[in-house]
Structure formats: C-alpha cells, structure tokens
Coordinates of C-alpha atoms in Angstrom, one line a residue:
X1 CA 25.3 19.2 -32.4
X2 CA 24.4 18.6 -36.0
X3 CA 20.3 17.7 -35.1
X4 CA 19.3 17.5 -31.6
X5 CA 16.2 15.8 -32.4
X6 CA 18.0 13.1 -34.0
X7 CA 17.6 9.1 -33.0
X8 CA 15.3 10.3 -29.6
X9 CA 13.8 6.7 -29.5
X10 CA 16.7 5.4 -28.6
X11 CA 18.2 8.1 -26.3
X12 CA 14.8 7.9 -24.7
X13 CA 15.5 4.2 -24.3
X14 CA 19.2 4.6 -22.9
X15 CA 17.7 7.1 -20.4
X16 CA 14.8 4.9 -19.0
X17 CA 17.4 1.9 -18.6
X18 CA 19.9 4.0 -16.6
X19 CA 17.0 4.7 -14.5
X20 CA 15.7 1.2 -14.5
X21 CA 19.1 -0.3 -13.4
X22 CA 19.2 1.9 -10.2
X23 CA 15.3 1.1 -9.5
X24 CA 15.8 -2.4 -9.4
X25 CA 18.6 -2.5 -6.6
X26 CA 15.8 -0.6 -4.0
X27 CA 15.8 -2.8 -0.7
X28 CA 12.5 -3.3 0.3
X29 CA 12.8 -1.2 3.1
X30 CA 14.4 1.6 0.5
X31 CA 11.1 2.9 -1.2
X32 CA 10.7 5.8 1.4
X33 CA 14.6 7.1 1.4
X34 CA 14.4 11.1 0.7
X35 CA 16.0 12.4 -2.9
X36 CA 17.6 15.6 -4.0
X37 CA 13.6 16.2 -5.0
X38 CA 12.6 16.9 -1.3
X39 CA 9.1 16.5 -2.5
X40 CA 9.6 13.0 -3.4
X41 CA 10.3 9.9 -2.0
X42 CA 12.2 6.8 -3.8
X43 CA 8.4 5.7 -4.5
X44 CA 7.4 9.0 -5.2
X45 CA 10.1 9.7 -7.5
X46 CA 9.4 6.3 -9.4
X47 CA 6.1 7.0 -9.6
X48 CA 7.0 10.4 -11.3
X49 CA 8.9 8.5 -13.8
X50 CA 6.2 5.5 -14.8
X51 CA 3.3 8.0 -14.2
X52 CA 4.9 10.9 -16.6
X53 CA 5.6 7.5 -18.9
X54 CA 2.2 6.9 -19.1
X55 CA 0.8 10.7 -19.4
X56 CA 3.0 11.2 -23.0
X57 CA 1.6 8.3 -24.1
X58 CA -1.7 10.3 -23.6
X59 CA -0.6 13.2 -25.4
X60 CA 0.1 11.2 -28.3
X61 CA -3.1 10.0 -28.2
X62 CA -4.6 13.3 -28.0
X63 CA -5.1 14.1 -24.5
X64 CA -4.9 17.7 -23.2
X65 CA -2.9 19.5 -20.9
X66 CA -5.6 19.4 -18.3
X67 CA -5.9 15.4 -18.4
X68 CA -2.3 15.3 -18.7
X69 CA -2.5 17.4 -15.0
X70 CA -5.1 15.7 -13.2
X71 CA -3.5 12.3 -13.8
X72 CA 0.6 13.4 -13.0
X73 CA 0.2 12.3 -9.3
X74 CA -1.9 9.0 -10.1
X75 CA -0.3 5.4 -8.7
X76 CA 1.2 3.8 -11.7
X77 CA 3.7 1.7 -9.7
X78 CA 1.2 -0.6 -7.9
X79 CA 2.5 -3.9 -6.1
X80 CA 5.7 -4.2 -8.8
X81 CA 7.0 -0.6 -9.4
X82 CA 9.9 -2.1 -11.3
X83 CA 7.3 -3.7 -13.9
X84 CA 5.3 -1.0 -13.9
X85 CA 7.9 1.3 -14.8
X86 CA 9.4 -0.9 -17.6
X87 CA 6.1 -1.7 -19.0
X88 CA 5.8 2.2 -19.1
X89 CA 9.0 3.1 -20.6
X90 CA 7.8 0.6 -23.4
X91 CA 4.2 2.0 -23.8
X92 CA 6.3 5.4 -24.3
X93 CA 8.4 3.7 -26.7
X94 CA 5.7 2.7 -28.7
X95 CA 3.5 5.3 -28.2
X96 CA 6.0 7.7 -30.4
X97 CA 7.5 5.7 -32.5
X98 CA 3.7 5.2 -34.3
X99 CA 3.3 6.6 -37.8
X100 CA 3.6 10.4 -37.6
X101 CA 3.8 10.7 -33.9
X102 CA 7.0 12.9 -33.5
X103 CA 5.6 15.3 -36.0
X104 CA 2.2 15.5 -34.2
X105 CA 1.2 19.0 -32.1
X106 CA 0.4 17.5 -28.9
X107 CA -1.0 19.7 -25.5
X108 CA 2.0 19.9 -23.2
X109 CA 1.0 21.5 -20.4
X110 CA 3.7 24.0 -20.6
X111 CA 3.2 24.9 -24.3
X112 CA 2.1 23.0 -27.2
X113 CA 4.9 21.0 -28.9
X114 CA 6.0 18.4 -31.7
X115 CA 5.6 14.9 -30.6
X116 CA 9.6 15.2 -31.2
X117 CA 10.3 17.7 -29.0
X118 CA 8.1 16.1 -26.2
X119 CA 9.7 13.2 -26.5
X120 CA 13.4 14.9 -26.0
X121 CA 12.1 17.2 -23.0
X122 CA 10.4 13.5 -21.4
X123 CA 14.3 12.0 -22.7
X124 CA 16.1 14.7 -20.8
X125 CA 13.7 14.2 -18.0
X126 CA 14.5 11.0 -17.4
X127 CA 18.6 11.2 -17.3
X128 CA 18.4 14.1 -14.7
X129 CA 15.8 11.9 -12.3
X130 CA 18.3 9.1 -12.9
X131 CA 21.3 11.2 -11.1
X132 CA 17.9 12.1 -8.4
X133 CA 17.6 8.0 -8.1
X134 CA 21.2 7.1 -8.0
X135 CA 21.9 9.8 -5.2
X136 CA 18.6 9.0 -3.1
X137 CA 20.4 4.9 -3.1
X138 CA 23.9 6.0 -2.3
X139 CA 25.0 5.0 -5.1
X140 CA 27.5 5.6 -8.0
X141 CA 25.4 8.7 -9.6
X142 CA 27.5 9.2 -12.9
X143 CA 25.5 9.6 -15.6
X144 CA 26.1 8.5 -19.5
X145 CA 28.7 10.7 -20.5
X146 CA 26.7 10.6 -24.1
X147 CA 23.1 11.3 -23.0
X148 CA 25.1 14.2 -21.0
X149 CA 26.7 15.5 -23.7
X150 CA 23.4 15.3 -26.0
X151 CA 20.9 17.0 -23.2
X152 CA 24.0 20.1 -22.5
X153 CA 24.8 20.4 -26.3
X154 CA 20.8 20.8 -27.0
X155 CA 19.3 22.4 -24.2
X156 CA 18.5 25.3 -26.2
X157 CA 16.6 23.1 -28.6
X158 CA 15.1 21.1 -25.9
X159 CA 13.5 23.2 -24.1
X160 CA 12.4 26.0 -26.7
X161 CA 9.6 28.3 -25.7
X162 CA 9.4 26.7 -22.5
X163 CA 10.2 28.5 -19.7
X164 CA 11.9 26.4 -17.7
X165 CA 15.0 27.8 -16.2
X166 CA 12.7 29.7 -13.5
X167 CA 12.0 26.4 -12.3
X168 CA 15.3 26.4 -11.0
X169 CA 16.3 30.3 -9.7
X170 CA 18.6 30.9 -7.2
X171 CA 20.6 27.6 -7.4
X172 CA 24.8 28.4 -7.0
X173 CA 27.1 29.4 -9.8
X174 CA 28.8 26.1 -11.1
X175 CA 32.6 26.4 -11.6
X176 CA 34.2 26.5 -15.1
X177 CA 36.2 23.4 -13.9
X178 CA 33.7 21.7 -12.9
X179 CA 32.9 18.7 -14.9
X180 CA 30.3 18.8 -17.9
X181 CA 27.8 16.5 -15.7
X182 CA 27.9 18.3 -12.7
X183 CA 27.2 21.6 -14.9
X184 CA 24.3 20.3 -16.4
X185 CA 22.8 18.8 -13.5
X186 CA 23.7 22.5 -11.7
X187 CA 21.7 24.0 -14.7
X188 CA 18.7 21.8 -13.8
X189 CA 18.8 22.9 -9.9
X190 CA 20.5 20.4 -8.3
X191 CA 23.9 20.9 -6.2
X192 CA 26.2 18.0 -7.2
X193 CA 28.1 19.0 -4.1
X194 CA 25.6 18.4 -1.6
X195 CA 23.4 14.9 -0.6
X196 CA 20.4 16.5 -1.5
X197 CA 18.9 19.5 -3.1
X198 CA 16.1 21.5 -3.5
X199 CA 14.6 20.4 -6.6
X200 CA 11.8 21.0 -8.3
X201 CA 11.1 19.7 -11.9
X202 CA 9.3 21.7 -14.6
X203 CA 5.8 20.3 -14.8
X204 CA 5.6 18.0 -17.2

C-alpha cells in the first residue's frame, strides 16, 4: 500500500457507518446479547465504541493518557445509544479533521502518537468491533472488503511501536486458504469459526 495514512477521515467514516448500520437493527430486548468480547455486552460494546469516540476527541484536545483511562468505561450511550453513537462518530470526525490535528503528538495511553496514526488505530478499531456487533446480532458479519484490505495491507504501519499483538496470544493458526477477512480478524484474536471468542482489545 502506497501510504497507509492516506484519506483516514473518510475510512474512519466508512468504519463507524458499518458499525452504525448493525446498531441500529438491536431489538429492544437485544442490548444485553453476549459478543465475541465476553467482557461486553451489545450495550457494553456500543458503549466502547461512542465512549472511545468521545476519548480521541480528548486527545486531540490535549488530554492525557490518564484522563483518556479514567473516562474509557463512562456511559456515553444514555437513553438513545444510536444518537449517541452517531453524534460521536461526528465529534471524532471533526475533532481531527481541525487545522493540524493529524500531525499533532497526542497521549495515547499505549504510546504517544501522531493525531494520524491515532486516528488509523481508532479506524481499525472500529471495523474489527463491527464484525464483534454483527456476530453478537446473528447477523451477516462480512466486513468491507476495502477497509479489510486497508487495515491487513497496513497493520505494520498501524500499529507501530505499540505492542499489541500480546493482546491477542494464544489465538489458533489461521489457514493459508482462509479468506483475507477471517485472517485479519484471526490476527486481532477472534476465531471466525466459532460464535464467540475470547477477545480482548488493546486499550485504547
């Protein structure tokens, strides 16, 4: 991939409305169904999404890593977690697309980063938790063969200096036939083959 870190806005964008499209079929009686994050609930794993949102917007702004902690489990969904979450994704949006935002250092709690970088690890984020989503519903979990291609071709630049794959130790080999979605999201700890997985996200 010639530049990894190019047109993240709207990759970032794509991502949050592949997400937002499975959050807004959720029955009402849905929000406490289990996903491949066995930490999280539907809610939970919304939350997640709007909160973390919410928190880069903060590292834009300046906060630090320790803010950026305290607040990761805050509500953020309130009484409309589908507004809350699109309002978020457009706080996001806004947040880096601000005069020399992508350029700025900001505190991430695993490393300080570019505001570009960030914004690709929060991008990447949000595509994986969309397969999370779709497989918590039942339903159709494949991904944006583009935003697949983009996250598997740049990992590497992604994720430098962070130490993520130990997030995800122990998770089983992935054949060579096995599609380039299912690879990625093996690479990322979850077992394509299997209702649920074990999952843990890198902190973020």
């Amino acid at each position: 991939m010639a530049d990894t870190f190019t047109g993240l806005l709207d990759r970032f964008l794509l991502a949050a409305k592949g997400f937002e499209h499975h959050l807004r079929t959720v029955a009402p009686d849905g929000w406490h169904a289990p996903t491949p994050c066995t930490e999280w609930d539907v809610r939970q794993l919304a939350n997640h999404m709007a909160r973390g949102n919410l928190n880069y917007v903060g590292l834009v702004r300046g906060a630090t890593r320790e803010e950026f902690l305290a607040q990761r489990d805050a509500d953020a969904l309130g009484d409309d977690p589908v507004t809350a979450f699109t309002a978020s994704v457009a706080a996001c949006a806004d947040a880096f697309a601000g005069s020399g935002a992508l350029d700025r250092v900001v505190d991430y709690p695993m490393g300080k980063l570019s505001g570009r970088q960030a914004l690709a690890v929060r991008t990447a984020d949000s595509v994986v938790h969309t397969w999370d989503l779709a497989r918590a519903l039942g339903a159709d979990d494949t991904l944006d063969p583009d935003l697949v291609a983009w996250v598997g071709d740049g990992y590497d630049d992604i994720f430098a200096g962070l130490a993520v794959d130990r997030f995800f130790a122990g998770q089983p080999a992935v054949a060579r036939t096995a599609s380039r979605q299912d690879r990625l999201l093996t690479r990322f700890g979850r077992d394509p083959r299997r209702p649920g997985s074990p999952a843990g996200p890198p902190a973020r």
